[in-house]
Short mmCIF file of N, CA and C and ligand atoms in Angstrom, two decimals:
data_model
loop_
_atom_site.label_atom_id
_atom_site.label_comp_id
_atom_site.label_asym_id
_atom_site.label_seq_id
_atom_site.Cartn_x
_atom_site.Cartn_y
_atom_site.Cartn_z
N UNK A 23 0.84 -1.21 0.00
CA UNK A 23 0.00 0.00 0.00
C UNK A 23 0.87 1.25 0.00
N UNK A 24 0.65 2.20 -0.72
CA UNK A 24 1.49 3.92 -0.86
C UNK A 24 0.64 4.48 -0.19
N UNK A 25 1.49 5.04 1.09
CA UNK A 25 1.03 5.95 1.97
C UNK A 25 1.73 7.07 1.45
N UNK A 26 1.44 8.00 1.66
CA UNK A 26 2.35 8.85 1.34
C UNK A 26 1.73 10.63 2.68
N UNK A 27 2.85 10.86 3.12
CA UNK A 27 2.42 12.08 4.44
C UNK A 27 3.02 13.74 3.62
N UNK A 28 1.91 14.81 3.70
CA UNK A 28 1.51 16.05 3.27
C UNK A 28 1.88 17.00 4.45
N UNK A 29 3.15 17.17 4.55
CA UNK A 29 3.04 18.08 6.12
C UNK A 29 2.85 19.68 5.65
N UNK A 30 2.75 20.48 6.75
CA UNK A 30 2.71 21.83 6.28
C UNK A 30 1.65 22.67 7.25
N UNK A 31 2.02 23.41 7.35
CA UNK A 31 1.47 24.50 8.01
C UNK A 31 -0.17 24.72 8.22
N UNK A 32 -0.20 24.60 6.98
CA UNK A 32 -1.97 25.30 6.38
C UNK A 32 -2.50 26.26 7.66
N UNK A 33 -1.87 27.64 7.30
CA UNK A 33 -2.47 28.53 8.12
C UNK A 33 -2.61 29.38 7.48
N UNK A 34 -4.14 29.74 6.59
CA UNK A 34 -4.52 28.81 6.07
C UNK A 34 -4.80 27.32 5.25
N UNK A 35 -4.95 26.29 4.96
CA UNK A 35 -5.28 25.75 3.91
C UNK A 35 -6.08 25.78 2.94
N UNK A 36 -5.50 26.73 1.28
CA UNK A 36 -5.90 27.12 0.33
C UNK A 36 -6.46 26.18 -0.67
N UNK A 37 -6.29 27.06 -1.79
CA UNK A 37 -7.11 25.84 -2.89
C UNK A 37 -5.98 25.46 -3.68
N UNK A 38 -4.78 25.83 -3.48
CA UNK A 38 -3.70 25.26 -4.19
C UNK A 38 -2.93 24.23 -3.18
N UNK A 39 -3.08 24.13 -1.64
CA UNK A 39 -3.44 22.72 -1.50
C UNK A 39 -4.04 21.71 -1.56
N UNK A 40 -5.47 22.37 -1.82
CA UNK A 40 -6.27 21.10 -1.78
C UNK A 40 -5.92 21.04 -3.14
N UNK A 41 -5.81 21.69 -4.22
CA UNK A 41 -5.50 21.05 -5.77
C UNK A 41 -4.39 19.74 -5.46
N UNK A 42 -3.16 19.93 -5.01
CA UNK A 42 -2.52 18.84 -4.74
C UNK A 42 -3.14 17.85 -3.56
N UNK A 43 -3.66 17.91 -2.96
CA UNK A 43 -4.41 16.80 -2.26
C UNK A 43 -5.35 16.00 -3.21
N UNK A 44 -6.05 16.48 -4.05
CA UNK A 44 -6.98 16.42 -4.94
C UNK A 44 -6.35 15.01 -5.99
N UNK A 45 -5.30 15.60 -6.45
CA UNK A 45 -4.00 14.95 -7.46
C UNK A 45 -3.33 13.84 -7.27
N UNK A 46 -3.22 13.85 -5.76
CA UNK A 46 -2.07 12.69 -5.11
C UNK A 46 -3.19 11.79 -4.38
N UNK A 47 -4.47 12.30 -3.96
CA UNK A 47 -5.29 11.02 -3.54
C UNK A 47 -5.95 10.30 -5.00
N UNK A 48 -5.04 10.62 -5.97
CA UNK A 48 -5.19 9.45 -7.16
C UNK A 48 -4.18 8.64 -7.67
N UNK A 49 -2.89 9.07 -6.89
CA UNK A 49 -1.88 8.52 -7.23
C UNK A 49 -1.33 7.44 -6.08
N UNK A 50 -1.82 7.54 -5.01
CA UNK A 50 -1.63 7.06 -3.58
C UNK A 50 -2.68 6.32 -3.20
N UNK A 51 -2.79 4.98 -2.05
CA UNK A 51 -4.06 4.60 -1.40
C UNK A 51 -3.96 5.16 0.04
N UNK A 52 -3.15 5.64 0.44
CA UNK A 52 -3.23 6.55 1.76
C UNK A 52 -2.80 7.96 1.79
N UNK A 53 -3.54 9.15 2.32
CA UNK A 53 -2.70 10.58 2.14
C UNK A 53 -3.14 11.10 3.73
N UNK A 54 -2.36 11.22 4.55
CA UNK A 54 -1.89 11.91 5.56
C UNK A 54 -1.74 12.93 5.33
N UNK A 55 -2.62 14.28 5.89
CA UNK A 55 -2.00 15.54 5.89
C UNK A 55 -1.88 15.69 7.40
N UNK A 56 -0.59 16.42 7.33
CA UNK A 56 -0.03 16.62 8.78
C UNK A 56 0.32 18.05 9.23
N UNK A 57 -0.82 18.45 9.90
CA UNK A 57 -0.73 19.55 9.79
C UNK A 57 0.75 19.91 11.49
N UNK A 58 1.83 20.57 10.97
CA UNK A 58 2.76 21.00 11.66
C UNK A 58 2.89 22.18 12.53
N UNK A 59 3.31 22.00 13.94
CA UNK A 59 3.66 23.07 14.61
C UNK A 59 5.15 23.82 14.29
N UNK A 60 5.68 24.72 13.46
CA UNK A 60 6.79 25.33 13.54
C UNK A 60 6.71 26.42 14.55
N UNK A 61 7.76 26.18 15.57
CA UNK A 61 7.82 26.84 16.74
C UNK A 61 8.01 28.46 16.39
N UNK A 62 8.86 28.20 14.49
CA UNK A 62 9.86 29.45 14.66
C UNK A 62 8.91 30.46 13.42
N UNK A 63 7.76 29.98 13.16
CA UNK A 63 6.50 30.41 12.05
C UNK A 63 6.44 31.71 12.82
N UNK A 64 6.51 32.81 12.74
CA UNK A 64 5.59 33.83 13.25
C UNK A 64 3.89 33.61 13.92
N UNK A 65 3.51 34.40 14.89
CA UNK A 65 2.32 33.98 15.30
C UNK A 65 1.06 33.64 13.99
N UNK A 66 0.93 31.98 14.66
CA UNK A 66 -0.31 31.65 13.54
C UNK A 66 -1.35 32.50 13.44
N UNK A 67 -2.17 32.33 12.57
CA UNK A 67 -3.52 33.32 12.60
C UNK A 67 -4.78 32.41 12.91
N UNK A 68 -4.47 30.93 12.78
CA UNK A 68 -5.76 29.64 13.30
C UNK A 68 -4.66 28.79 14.20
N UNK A 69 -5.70 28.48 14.97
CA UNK A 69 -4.85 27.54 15.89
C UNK A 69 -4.67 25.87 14.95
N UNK A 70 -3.78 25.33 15.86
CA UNK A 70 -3.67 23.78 15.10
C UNK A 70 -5.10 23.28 15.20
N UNK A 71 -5.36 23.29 16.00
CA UNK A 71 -7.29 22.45 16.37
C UNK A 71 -8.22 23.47 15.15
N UNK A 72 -8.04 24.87 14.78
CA UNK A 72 -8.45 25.42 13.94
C UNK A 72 -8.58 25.09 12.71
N UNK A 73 -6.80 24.83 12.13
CA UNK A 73 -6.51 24.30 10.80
C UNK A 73 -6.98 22.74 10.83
N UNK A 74 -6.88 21.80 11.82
CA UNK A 74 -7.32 20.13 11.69
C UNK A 74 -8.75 20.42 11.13
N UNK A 75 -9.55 21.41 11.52
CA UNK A 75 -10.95 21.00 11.88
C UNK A 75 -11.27 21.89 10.47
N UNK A 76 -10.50 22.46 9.96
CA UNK A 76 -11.07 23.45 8.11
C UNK A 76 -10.32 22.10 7.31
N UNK A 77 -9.40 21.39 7.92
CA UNK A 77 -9.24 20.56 6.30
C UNK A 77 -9.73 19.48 6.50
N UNK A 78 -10.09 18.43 7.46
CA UNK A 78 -11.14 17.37 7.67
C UNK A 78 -12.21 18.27 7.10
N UNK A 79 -12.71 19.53 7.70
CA UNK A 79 -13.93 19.30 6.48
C UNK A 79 -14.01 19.67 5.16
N UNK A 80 -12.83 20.32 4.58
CA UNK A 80 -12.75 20.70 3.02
C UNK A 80 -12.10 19.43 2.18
N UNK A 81 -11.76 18.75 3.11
CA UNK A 81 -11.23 17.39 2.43
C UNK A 81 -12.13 16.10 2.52
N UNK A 82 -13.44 16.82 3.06
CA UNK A 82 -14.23 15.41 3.67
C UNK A 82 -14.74 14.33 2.41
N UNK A 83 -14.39 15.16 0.56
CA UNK A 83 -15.13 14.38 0.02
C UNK A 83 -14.28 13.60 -0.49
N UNK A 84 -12.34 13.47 0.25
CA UNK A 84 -11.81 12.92 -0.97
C UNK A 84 -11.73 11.67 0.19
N UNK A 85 -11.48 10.23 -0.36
CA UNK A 85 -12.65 9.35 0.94
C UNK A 85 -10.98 8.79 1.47
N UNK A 86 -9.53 8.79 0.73
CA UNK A 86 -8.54 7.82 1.40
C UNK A 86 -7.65 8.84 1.90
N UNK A 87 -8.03 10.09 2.44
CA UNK A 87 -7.36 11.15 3.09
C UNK A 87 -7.57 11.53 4.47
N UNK A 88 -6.73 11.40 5.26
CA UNK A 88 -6.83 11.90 7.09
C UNK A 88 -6.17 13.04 7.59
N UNK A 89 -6.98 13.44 8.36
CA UNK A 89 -6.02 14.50 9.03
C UNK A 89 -5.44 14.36 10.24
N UNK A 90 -4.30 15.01 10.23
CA UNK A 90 -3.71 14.47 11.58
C UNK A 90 -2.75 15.95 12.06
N UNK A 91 -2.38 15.96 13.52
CA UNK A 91 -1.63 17.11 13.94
C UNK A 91 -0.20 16.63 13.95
N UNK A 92 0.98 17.31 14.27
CA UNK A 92 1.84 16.92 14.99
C UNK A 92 2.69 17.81 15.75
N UNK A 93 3.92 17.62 16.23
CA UNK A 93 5.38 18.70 16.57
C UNK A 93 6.53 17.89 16.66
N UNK A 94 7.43 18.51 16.32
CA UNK A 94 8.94 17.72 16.21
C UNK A 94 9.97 17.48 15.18
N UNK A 95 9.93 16.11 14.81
CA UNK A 95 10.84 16.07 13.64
C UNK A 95 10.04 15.45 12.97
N UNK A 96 9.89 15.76 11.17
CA UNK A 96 9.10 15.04 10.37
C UNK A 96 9.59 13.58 9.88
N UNK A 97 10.72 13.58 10.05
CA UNK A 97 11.18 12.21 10.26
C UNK A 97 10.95 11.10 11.06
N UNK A 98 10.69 11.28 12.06
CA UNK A 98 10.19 10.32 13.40
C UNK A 98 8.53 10.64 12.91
N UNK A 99 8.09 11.17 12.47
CA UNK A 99 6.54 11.27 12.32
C UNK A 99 6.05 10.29 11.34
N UNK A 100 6.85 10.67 10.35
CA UNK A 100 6.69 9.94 9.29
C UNK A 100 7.07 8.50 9.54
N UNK A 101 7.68 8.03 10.11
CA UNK A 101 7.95 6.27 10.63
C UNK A 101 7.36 6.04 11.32
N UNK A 102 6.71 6.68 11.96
CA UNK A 102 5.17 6.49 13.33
C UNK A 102 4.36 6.50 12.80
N UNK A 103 3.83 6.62 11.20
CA UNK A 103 2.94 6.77 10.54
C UNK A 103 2.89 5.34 9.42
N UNK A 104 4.40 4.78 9.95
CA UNK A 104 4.89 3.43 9.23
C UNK A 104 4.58 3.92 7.37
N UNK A 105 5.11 5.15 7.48
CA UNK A 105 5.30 5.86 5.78
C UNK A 105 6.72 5.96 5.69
N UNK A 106 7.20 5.82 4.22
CA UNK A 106 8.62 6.43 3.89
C UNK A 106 8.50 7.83 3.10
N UNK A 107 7.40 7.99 3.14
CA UNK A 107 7.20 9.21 1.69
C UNK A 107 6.25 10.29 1.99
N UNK A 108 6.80 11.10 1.77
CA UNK A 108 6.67 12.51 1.59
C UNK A 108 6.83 13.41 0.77
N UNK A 109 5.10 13.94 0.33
CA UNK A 109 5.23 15.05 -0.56
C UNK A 109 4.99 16.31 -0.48
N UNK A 110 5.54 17.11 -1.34
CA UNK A 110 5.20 18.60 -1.00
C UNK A 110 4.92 19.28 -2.32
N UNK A 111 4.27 20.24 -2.14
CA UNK A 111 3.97 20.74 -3.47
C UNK A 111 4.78 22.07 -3.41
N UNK A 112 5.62 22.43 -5.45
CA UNK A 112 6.53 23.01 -5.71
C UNK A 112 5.89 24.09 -6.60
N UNK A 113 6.11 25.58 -5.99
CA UNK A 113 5.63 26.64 -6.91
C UNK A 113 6.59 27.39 -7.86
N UNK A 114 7.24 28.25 -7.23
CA UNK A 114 8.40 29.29 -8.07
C UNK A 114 9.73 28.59 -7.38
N UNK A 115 10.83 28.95 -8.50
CA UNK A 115 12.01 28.57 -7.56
C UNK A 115 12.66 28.91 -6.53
N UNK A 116 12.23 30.16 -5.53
CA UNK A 116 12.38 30.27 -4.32
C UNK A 116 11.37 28.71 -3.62
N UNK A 117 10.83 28.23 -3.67
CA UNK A 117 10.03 26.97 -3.19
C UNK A 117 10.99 26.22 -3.09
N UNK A 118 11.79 26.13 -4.24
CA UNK A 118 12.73 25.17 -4.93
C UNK A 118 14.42 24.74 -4.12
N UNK A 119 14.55 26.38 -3.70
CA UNK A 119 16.01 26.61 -2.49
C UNK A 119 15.43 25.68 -1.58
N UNK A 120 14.25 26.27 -0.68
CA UNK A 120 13.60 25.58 0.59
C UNK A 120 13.78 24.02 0.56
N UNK A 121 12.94 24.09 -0.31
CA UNK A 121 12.29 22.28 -0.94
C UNK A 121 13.70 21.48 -0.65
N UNK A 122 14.67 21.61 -1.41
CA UNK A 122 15.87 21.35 -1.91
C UNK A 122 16.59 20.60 -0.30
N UNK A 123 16.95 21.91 0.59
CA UNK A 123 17.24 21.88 1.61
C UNK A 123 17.02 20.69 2.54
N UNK A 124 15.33 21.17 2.86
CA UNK A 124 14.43 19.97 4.02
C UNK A 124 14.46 19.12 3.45
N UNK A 125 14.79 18.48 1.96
CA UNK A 125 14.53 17.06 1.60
C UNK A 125 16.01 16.44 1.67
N UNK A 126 16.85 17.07 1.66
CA UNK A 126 18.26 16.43 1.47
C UNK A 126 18.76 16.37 3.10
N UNK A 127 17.82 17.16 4.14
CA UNK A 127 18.09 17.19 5.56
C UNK A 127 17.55 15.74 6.18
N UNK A 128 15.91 15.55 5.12
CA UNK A 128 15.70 14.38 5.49
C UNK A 128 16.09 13.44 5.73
N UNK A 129 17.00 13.66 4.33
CA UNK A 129 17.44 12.33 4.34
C UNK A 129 18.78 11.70 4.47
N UNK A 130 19.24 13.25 5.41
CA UNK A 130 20.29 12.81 5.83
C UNK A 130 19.63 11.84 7.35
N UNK A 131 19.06 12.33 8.14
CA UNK A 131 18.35 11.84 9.24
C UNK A 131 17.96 10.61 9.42
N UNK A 132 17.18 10.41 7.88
CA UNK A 132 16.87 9.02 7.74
C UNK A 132 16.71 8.53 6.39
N UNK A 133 17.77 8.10 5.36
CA UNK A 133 17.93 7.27 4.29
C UNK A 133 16.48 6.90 3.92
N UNK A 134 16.16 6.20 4.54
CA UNK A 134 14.84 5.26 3.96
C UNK A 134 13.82 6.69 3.19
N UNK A 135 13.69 7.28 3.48
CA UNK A 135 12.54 8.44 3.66
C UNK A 135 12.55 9.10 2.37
N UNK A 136 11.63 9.34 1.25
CA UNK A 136 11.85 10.09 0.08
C UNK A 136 10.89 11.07 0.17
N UNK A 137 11.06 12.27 -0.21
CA UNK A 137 10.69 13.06 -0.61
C UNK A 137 10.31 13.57 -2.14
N UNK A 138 8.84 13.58 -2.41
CA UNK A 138 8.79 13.86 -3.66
C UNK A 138 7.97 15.11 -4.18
N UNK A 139 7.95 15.91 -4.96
CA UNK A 139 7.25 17.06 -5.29
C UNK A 139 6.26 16.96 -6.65
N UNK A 140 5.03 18.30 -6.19
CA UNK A 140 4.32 18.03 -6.99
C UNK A 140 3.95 19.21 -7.73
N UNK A 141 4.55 19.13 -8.65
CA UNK A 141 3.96 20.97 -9.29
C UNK A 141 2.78 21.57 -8.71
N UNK A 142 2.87 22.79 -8.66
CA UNK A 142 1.57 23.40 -8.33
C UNK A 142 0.67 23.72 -9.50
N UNK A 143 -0.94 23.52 -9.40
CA UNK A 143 -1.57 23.64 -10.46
C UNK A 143 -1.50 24.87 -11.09
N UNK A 144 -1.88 24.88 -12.62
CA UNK A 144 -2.23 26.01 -12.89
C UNK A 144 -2.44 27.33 -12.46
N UNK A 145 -3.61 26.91 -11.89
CA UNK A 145 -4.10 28.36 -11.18
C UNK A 145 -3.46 29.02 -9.78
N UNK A 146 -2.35 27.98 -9.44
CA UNK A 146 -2.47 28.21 -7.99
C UNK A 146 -0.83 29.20 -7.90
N UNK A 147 -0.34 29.01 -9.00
CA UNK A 147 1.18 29.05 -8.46
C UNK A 147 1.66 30.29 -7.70
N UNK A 148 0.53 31.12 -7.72
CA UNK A 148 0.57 32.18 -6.84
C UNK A 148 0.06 32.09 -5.41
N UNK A 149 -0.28 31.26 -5.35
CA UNK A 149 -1.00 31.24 -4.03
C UNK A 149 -0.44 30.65 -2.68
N UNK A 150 -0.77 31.25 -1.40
CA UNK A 150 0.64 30.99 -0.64
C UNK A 150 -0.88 31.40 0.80
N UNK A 151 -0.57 30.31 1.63
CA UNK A 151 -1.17 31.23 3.11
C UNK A 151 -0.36 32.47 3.57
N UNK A 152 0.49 32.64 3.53
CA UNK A 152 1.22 34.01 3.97
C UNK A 152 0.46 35.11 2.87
N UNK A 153 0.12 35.15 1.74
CA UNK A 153 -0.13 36.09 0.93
C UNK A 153 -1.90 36.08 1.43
N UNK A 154 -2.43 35.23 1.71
CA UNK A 154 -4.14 35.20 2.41
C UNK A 154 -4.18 36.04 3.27
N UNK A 155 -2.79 35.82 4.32
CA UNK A 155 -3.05 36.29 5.82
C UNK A 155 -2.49 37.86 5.55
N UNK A 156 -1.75 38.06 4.22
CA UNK A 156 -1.73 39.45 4.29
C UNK A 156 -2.93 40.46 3.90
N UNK A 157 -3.78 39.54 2.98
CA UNK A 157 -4.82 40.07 2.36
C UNK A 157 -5.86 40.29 3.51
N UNK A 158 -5.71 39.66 4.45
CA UNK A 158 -6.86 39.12 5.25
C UNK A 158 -6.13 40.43 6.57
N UNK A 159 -5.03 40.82 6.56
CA UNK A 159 -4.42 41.59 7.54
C UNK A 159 -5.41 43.38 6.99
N UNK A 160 -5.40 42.96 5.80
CA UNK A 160 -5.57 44.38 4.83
C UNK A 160 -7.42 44.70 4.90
N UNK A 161 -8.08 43.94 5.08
CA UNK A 161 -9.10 43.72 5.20
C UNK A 161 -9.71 42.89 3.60
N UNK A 162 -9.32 42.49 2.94
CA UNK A 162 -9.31 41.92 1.47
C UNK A 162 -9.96 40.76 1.35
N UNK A 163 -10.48 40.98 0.16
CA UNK A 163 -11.67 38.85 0.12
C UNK A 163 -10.28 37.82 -0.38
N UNK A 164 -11.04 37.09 -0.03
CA UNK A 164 -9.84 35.88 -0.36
C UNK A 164 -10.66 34.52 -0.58
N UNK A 165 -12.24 34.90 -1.34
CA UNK A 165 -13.21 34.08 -1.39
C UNK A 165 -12.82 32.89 -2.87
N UNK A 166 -11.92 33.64 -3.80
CA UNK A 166 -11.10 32.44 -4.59
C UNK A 166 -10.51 31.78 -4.13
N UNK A 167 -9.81 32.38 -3.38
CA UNK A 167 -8.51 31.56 -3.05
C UNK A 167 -8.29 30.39 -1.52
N UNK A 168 -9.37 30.69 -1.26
CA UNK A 168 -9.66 29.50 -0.11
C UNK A 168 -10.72 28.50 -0.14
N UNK A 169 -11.01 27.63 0.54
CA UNK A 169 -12.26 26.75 0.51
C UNK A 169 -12.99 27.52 1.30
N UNK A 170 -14.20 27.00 1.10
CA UNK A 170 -15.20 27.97 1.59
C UNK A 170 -15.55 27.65 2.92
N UNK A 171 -15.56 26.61 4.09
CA UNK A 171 -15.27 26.02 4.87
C UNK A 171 -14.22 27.09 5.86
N UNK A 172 -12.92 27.24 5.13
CA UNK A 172 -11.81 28.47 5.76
C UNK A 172 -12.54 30.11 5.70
N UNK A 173 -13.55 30.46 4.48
CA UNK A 173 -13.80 31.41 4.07
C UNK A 173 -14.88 31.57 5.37
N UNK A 174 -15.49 30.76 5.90
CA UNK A 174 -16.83 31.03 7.06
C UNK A 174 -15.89 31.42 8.24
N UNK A 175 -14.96 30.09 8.51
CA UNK A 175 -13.93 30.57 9.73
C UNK A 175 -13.59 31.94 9.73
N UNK A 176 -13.04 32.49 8.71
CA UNK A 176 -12.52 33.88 8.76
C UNK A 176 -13.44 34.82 9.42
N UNK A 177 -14.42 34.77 8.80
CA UNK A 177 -15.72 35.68 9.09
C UNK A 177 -15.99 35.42 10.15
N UNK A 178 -16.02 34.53 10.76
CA UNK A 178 -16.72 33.78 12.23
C UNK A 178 -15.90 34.89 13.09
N UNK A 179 -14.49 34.60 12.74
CA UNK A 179 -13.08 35.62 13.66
C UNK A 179 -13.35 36.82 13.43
N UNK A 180 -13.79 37.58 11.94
CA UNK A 180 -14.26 38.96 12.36
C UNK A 180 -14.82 39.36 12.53
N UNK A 181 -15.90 38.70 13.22
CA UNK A 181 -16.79 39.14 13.70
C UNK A 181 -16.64 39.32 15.34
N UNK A 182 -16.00 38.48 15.56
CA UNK A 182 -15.63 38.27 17.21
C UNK A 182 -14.85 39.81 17.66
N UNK A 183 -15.09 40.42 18.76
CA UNK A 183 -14.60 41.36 19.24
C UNK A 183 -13.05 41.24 19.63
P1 LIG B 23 5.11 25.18 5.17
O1 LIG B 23 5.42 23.79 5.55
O2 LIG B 23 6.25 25.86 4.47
O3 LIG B 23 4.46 26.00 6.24
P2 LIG B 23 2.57 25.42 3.77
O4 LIG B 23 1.65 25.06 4.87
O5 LIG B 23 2.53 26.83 3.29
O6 LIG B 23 4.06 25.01 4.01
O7 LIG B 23 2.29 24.43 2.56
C1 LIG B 23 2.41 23.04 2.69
C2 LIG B 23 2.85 22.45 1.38
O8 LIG B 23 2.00 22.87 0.32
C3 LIG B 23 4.26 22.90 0.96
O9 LIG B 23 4.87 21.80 0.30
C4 LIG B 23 4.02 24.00 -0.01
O10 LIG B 23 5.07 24.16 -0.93
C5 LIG B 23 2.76 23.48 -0.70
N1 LIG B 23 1.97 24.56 -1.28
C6 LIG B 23 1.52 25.68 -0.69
N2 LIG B 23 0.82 26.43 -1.54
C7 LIG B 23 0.82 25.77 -2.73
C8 LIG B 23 0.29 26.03 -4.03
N3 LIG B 23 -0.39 27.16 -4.30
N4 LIG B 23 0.51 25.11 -5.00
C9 LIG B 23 1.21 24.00 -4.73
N5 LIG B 23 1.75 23.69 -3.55
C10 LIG B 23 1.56 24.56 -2.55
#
């Protein structure tokens, strides 16, 4: 069976992730998204219980996909998950420095472990949660560019005092 684990932030989770979620739960019989604590991220704008609970339900229709939290090293996660593989999706070549880096760190850590990338779709290659949360800093819609699921959350928060 190809498991394959999706780590990443999603603060938000856009529609140019779910395009690659979309893509790889046809290429895979298991997809783990793991949504990650980076200690050194600037303050999130959704909590982890925030982001679990917008992509279980924007992902609820693709049926061999789970969500899951974590913190630590993605290496030990990923073997607790009894996976060797890991994908990430690749936009401009600044993606490409990053990408480059954490996958060759991987695997210095742990051999077994591959890392593989997945172009970003068409429409998306612009699209980034940091560029949402600026729009969303500005007061700006961001009703394309998210699931609509994230698009209620938002509103829910500005409305709150
Ligand atoms: P990070 O782990 O850097 O916080 P994100 O949560 O922003 O990453 O994204 C998780 C994964 O999704 C990363 O592999 C990132 O490159 C990829 N990704 C983000 N936005 C897009 C997009 N528009 N198209 C394709 N891949 C994307």
């Amino acid at each position: 069976m190809r498991k394959v684990i999706c780590p990443g932030s999603f603060d938000p989770v856009t529609n140019g992730h779910l395009d690659i979620f979309q893509r790889a739960s046809e290429m895979f019989d298991e997809i783990v998204v793991a949504v990650f604590h980076n200690p050194n991220k600037e303050k999130a704008m959704f909590s982890m219980q925030e982001r679990v609970d917008m992509l279980q339900e924007c992902t609820r229709d693709i049926a061999n996909i789970k969500v899951d939290a974590f913190t630590g090293l993605l290496h030990e996660y990923v073997r607790g998950q009894n996976a060797n593989v890991v994908l990430r999706g690749l936009r401009a070549l600044t993606d490409f420095e990053y990408e480059f880096q954490r996958a060759l760190m991987i695997k210095k850590l742990d051999p077994d472990i591959e890392t593989i990338f997945m172009m970003t779709g068409t429409d998306y290659s612009f699209l980034s949660s940091t560029g949402v949360r600026e729009i969303l800093a500005f007061g700006g819609c961001v009703s394309e560019l998210v699931p609509e699921c994230v698009e209620k959350k938002i509103k829910e928060k500005q409305v709150q005092p």
